[in-house]
Short mmCIF file of C-alpha atoms in Angstrom, two decimals:
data_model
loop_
_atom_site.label_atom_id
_atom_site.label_comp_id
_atom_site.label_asym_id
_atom_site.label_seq_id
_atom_site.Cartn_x
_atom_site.Cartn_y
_atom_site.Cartn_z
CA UNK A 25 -4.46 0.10 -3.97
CA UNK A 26 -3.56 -2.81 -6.36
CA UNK A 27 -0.86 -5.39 -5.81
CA UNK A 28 0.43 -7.31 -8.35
CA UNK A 29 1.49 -10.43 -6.24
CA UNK A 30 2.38 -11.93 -9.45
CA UNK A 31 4.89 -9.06 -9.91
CA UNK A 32 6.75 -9.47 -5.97
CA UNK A 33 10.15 -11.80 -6.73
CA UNK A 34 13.14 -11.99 -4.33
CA UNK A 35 12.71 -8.93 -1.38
CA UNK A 36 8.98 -7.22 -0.59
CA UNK A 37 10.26 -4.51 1.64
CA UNK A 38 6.33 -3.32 1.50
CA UNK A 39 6.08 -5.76 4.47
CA UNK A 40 8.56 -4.21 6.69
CA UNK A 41 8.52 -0.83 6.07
CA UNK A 42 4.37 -0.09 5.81
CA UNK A 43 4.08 2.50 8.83
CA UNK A 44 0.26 1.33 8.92
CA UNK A 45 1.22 -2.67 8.70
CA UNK A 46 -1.07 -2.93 5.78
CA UNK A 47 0.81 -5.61 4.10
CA UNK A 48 1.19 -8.98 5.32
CA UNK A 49 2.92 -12.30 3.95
CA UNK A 50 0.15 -15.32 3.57
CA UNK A 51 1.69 -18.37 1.97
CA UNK A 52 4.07 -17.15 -0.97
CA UNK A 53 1.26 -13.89 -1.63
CA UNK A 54 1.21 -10.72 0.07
CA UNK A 55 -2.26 -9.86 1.51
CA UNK A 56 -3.19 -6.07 1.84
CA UNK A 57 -5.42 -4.47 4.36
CA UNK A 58 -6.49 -1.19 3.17
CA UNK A 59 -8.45 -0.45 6.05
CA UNK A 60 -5.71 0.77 7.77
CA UNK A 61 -3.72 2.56 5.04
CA UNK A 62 -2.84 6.14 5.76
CA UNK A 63 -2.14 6.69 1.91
CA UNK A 64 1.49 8.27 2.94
CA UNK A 65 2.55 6.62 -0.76
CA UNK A 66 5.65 4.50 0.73
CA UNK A 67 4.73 1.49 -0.88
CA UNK A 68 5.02 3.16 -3.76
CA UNK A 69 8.34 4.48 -3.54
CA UNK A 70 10.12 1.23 -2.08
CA UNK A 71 8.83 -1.60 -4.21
CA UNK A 72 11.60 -2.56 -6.62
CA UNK A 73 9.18 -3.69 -9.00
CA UNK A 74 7.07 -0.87 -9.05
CA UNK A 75 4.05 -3.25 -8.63
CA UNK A 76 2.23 -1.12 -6.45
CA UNK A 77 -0.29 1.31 -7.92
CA UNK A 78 -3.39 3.12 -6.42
CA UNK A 79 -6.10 5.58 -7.95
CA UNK A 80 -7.22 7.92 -5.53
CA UNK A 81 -11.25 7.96 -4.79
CA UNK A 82 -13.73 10.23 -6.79
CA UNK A 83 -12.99 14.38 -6.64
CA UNK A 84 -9.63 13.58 -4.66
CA UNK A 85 -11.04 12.75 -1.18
CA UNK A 86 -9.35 10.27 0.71
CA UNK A 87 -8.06 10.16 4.46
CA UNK A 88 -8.97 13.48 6.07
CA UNK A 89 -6.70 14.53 9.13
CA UNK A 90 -8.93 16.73 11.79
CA UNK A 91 -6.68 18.84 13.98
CA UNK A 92 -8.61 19.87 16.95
#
């Protein structure tokens, strides 16, 4: 995931509304954690800016979900 601070003016609803908590507010830049991301993609769809942009790893793996 990329974040282009530079980009974030006014509102960064990515803070609030991160079901993971992945972003957080240090100073006047907004710090992402991407350990915890659950790549649900609602980042994405809420930044205003559209400043927000991820590639997903090699051959499409990412977070696997076991049901057991």
């Amino acid at each position: 995931c990329l974040v282009g601070s530079e980009m974030c003016i006014g509102d960064r609803p990515c803070i609030y509304l991160c079901p993971a908590g992945c972003y957080t507010l240090a100073g006047n830049r907004i710090v992402f954690s991407y350990e915890g991301c659950v790549e649900c993609g609602t980042c994405r769809v809420i930044c205003p800016m559209d400043a927000i942009t991820w590639n997903y790893p090699k051959s499409g793996h990412g977070i696997i979900y076991r049901f057991t």
